Structure formats: structure tokens, C-alpha cells
Tab-separated table of C-alpha atoms in Angstrom:
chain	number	residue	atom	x	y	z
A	949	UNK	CA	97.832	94.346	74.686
A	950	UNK	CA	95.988	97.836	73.818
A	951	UNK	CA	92.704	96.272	74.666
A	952	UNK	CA	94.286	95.088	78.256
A	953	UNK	CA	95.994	98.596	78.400
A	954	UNK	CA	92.013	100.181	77.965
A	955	UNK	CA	90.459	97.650	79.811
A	956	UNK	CA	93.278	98.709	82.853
A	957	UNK	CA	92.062	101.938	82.316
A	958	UNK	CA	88.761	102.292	82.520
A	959	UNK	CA	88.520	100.185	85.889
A	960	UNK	CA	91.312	102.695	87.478
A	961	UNK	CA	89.071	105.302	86.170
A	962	UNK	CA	86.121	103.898	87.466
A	963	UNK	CA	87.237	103.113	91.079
A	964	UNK	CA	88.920	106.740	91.226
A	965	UNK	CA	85.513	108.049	90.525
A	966	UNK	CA	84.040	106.470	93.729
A	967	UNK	CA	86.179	106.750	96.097
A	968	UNK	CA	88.866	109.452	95.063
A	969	UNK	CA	91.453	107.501	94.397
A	970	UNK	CA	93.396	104.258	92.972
A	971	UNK	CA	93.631	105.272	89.824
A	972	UNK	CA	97.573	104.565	90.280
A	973	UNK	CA	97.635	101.830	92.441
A	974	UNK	CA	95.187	99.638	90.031
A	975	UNK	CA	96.872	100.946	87.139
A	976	UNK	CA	100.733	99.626	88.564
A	977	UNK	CA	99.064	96.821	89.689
A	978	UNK	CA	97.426	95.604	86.730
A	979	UNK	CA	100.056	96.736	83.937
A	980	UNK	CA	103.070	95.360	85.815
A	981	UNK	CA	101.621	91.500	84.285
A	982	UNK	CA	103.330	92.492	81.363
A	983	UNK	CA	105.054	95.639	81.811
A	984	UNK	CA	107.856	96.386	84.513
A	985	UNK	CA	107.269	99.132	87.005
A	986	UNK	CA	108.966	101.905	85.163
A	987	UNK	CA	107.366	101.363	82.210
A	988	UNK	CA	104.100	100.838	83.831
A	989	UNK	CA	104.819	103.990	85.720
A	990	UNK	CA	105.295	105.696	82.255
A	991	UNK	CA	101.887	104.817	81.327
A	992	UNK	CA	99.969	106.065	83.902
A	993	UNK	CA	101.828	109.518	84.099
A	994	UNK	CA	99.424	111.032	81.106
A	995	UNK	CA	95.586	109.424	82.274
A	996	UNK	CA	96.940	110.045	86.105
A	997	UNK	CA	97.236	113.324	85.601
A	998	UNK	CA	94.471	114.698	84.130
A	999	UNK	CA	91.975	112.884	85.763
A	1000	UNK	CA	93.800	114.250	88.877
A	1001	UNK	CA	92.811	117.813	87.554
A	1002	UNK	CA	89.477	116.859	87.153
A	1003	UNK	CA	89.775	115.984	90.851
A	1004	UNK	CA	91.472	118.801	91.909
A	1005	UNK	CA	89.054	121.655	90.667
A	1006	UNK	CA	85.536	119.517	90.466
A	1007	UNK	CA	84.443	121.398	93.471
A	1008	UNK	CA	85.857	124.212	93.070
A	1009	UNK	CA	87.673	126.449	95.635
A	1010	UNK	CA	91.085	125.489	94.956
A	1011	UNK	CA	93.190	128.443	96.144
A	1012	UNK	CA	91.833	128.399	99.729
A	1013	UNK	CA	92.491	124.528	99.282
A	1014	UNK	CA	95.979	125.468	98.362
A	1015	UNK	CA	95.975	127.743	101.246
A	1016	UNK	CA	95.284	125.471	103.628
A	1017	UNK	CA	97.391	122.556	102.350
A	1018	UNK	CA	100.660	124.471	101.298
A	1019	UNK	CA	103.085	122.501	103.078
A	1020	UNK	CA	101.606	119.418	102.159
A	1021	UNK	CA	102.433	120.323	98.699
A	1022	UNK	CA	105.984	121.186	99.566
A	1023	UNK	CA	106.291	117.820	101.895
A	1024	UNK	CA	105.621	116.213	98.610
A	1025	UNK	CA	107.888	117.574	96.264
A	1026	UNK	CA	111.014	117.667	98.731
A	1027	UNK	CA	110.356	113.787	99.616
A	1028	UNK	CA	110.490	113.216	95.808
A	1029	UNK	CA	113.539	114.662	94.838
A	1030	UNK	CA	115.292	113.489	98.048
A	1031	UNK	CA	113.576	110.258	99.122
A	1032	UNK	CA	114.783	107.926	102.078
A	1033	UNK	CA	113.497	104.923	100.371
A	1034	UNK	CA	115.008	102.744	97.068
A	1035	UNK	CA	113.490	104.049	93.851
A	1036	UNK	CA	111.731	102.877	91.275
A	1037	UNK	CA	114.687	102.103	89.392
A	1038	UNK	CA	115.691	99.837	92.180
A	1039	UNK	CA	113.805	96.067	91.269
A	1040	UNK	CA	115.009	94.833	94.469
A	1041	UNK	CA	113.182	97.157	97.184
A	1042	UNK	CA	110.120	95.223	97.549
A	1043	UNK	CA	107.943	98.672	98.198
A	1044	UNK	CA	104.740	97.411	96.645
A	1045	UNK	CA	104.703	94.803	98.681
A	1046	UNK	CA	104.901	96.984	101.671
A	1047	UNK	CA	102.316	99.812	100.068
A	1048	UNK	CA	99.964	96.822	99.857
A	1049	UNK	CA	100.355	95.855	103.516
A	1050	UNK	CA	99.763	99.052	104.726
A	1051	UNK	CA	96.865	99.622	102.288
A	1052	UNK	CA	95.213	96.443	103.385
A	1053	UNK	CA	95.325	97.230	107.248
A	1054	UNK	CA	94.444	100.544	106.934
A	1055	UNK	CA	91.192	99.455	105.337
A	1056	UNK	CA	90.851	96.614	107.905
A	1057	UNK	CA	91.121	99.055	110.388
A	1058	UNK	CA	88.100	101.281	108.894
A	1059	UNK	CA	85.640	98.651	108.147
A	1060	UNK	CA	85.835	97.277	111.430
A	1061	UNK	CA	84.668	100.825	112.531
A	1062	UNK	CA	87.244	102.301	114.135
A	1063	UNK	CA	88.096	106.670	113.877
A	1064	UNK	CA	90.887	108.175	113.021
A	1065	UNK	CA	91.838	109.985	115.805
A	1066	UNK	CA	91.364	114.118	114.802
A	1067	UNK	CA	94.779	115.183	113.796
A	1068	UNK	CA	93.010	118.479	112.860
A	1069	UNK	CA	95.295	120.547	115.563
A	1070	UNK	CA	98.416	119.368	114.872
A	1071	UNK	CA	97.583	119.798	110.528
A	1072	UNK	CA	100.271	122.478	110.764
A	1073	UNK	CA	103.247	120.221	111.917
A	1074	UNK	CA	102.079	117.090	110.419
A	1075	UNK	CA	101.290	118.110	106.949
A	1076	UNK	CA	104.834	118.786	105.454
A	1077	UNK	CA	105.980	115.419	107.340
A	1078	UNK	CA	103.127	113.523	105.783
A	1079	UNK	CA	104.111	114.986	102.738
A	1080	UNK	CA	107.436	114.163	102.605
A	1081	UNK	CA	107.047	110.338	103.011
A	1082	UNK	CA	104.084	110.629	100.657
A	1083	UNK	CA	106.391	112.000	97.826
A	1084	UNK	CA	108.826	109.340	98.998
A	1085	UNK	CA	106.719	106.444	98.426
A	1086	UNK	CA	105.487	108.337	95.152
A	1087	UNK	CA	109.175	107.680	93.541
A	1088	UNK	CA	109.421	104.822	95.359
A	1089	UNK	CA	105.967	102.586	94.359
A	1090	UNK	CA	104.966	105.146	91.958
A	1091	UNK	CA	101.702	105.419	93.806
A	1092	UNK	CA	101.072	107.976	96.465
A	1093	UNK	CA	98.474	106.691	99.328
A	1094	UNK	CA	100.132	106.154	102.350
A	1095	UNK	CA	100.478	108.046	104.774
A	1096	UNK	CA	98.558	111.087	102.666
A	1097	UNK	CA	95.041	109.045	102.482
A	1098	UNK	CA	94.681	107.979	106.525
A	1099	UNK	CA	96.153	111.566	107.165
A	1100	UNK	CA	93.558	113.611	104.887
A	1101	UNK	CA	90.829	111.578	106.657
A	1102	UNK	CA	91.990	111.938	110.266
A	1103	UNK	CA	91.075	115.651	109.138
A	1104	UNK	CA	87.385	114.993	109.372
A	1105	UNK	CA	86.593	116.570	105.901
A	1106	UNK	CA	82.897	115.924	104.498
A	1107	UNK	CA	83.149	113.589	101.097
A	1108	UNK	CA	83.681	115.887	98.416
A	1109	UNK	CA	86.215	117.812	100.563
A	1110	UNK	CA	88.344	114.635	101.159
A	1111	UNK	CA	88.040	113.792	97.225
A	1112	UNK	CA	89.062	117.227	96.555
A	1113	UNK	CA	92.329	117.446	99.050
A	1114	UNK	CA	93.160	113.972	97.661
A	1115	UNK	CA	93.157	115.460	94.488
A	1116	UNK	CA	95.698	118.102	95.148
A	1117	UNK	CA	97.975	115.707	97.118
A	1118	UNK	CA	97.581	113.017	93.480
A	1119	UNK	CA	98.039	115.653	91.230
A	1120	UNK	CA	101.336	117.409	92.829
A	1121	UNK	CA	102.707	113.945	93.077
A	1122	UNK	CA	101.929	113.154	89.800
A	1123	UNK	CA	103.864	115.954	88.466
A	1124	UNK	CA	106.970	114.935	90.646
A	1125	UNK	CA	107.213	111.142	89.132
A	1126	UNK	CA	106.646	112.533	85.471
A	1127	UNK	CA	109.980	114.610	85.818
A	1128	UNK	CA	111.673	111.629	88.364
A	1129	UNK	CA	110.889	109.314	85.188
A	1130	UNK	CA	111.953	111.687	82.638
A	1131	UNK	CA	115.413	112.531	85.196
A	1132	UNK	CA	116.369	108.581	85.968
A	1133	UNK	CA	115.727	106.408	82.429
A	1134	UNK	CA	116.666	102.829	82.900
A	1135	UNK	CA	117.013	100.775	80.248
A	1136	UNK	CA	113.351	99.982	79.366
A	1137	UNK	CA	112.561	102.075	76.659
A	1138	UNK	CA	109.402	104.571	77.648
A	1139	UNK	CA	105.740	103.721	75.892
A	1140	UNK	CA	105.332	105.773	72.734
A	1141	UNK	CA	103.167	108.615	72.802
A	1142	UNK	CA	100.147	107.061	71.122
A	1143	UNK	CA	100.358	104.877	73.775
A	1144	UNK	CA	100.508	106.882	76.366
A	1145	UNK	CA	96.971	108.660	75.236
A	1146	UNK	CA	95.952	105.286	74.976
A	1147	UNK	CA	94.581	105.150	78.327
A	1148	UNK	CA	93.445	108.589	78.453
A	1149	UNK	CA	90.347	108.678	77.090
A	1150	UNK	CA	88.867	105.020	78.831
A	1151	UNK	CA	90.308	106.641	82.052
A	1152	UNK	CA	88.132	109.763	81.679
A	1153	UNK	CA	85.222	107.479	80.686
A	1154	UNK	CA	85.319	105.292	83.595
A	1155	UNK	CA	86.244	107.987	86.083
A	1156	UNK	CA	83.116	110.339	84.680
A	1157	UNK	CA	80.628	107.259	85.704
A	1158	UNK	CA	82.426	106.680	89.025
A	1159	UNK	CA	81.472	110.293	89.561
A	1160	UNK	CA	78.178	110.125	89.015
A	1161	UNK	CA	78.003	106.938	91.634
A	1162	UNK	CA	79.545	109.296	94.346
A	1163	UNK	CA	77.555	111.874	93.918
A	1164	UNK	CA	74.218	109.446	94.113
A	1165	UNK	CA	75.556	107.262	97.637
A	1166	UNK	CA	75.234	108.574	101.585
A	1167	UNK	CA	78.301	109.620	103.814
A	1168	UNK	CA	78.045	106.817	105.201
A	1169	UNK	CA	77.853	104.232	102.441
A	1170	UNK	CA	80.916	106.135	100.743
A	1171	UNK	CA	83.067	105.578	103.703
A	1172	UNK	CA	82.384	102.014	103.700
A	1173	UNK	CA	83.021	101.681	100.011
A	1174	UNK	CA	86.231	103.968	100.673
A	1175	UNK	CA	87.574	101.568	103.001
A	1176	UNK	CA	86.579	98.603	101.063
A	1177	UNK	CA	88.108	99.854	97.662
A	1178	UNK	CA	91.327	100.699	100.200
A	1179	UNK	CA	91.577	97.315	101.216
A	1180	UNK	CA	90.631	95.403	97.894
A	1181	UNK	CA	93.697	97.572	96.483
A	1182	UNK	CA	96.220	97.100	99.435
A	1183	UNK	CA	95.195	92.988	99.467
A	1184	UNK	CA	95.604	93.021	95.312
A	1185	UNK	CA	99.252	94.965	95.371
A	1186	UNK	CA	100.526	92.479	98.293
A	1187	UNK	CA	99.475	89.065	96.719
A	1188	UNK	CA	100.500	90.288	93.662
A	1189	UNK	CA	104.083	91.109	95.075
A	1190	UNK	CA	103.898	87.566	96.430
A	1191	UNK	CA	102.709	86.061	93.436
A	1192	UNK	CA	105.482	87.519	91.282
A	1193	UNK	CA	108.132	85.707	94.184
């Protein structure tokens, strides 16, 4: 099991390193073969979050970030203390199922080359909207991607700009499901802290080499990777949903 747990890991790690993200969604995805969603949730909370710093100030300039994406902060934290949607504690809300369909289309929809359209001039009414289903789904799935990932990119931001802002939005929501899971205990009792930092250390690993990837491909190759690793995911959390049924 600790090998599987590192294994887990350093793939999330990896793939976050690429293309920004999935760290989460991997991680849930993976664990939940043996673990239940809370617990699997638990797990992540530790690697999640620091590699999410690593995100967040890799390139620097993180106050004029935070400047710019204020409400999308607040969106977030408001949609996880009152979310709209069935919680994680709730087994019956089939949410990864639905994360995984959206997931899956959205990457569809970029590999067969079609634009977001630029939501750029409407950033100031959209962002604390976005963010509020984002932090949501966060409490909900435990993974925040939808709608915060198309959104970000309908922004037109270069590469390392959309890998930063991602980072913000991943580390915020982070933060809310650690204190969600430490507010609403079920009855699974939480991983102990040695395993917890378990999958710190292979998730650091793997997301340092996925780095070093990025910062070696075009524009244009990391978009089609980006939408490729978006709808690997999205296909992997929806069959897996189905294959649980």
C-alpha cells in the first residue's frame, strides 16, 4: 500500500509539472481503489499543498497576481463553506462522475482546435462566479478544475502565466478542503501523519521533473499536451465512476 501511495504520487507530481495541474484529480482518482474519497481526500491535502506553493510563487510576481485575481480567491472560499452541491461526505452524489464528463469534453473541445472565446472583459464579473462553483466542486469532488481551468484560459495568459494563476486558484482551494475535512469527520478515521508526508516527498520529485519538461516544450506543444492531460484525466475519473457502479 505505501509503495502504491508513492507510486500515486509521483505520477500526480509529474503530470502537475507539465501541464499545471492534476495533481488532485490523479491523486482521488488513483487512491479511491482502496481508499474512500474522504480519506483519499485526506491524503492529498499535505503533497497538494505544497506543491501548489511551488506553483504559486515559481514565477514570481504574486501580489500583482493577487491583485488581479482577488475575487477569484473570495469566489472560492465562499463556494466552499456554502456550496450548492452534496459534499464529500455525501457517497451518493455521483460528482466525480460529472467532474470527469466535463473534464473529458473540455479537452475534446481543445484538441479539436477550437478557442476559448476571450472572457478577458468581463474577468471582473465572472471571476468571483467562477470562483464560487470552483470552491463548490472543491468540497464537493475534492478536486478543483472546472469551471476555474477553461475560465483561466479563456483569459489568453502566455504558459507560465496560466500555470501560475492556476496555482493561486489550487492552492486557495486547497486550504478550504483541509479545514472542510478537519470541520465534517465521517467515520473513516483520517491517514496518520507519517502517512500523510508519505506522498510528499515523491510528489515534489515528480513535479520538479515535470517542470523541467515545461520549461523545455513550445506554446504550442504545451497546449496540446494541456488539453490531452485534461482529457486523459476527465476520461480516467468518468470510467472509473462507472467502473465502481
Amino acid at each position: 500500500m505505501l509503495g502504491f501511495i508513492m507510486v500515486v504520487f509521483t505520477l500526480a507530481g509529474f503530470i502537475k509539472g507539465v501541464i499545471g495541474l492534476g495533481l488532485p484529480a490523479v491523486s482521488m482518482g488513483l487512491l479511491t481503489v482502496f481508499l474512500s474519497p474522504y480519506q483519499a481526500a485526506s491524503l492529498l491535502i499535505v503533497p497538494s499543498m505544497l506543491t501548489n506553493f511551488w506553483q504559486l510563487f515559481a514565477e514570481g510576481e504574486v501580489l500583482a497576481l493577487l491583485k488581479r485575481f482577488w475575487s477569484l480567491v473570495v469566489g472560492i472560499i465562499v463556494g466552499s463553506i456554502w456550496s450548492i452541491f452534496p459534499t464529500l461526505s455525501d457517497q451518493t452524489f455521483p460528482s466525480e462522475a460529472l467532474l470527469g464528463a466535463m473534464l473529458a469534453l473540455y479537452g475534446l473541445y481543445g484538441l479539436m482546435g477550437k478557442k476559448l472565446a476571450d472572457l478577458s472583459a468581463y474577468e471582473r464579473y465572472l471571476s468571483p462566479i467562477v470562483g464560487y462553483l470552483g470552491g463548490a466542486l472543491t468540497v464537493a469532488t475534492g478536486v478543483i478544475v472546472i469551471p476555474v481551468v477553461p475560465y483561466v484560459q479563456s483569459l489568453q495568459l502566455k504558459r507560465d502565466q496560466l500555470v501560475q494563476t492556476l496555482g493561486l486558484a489550487f492552492t486557495v482551494s486547497t486550504c478550504c478542503l483541509a479545514v472542510f475535512l478537519y470541520q465534517n469527520p465521517v467515520e473513516q478515521a483520517l491517514p496518520t501523519h507519517m502517512i500523510l508526508m508519505l506522498g510528499l516527498v515523491p510528489a515534489l520529485l515528480g513535479m520538479w521533473l515535470g517542470t523541467k519538461i515545461r520549461y523545455r516544450i513550445s506554446e504550442e506543444r504545451f497546449r496540446r499536451i494541456f488539453f490531452i492531460g485534461v482529457f486523459t484525466l476527465g476520461s480516467y475519473m468518468l470510467l472509473h465512476r462507472i467502473w465502481l457502479f
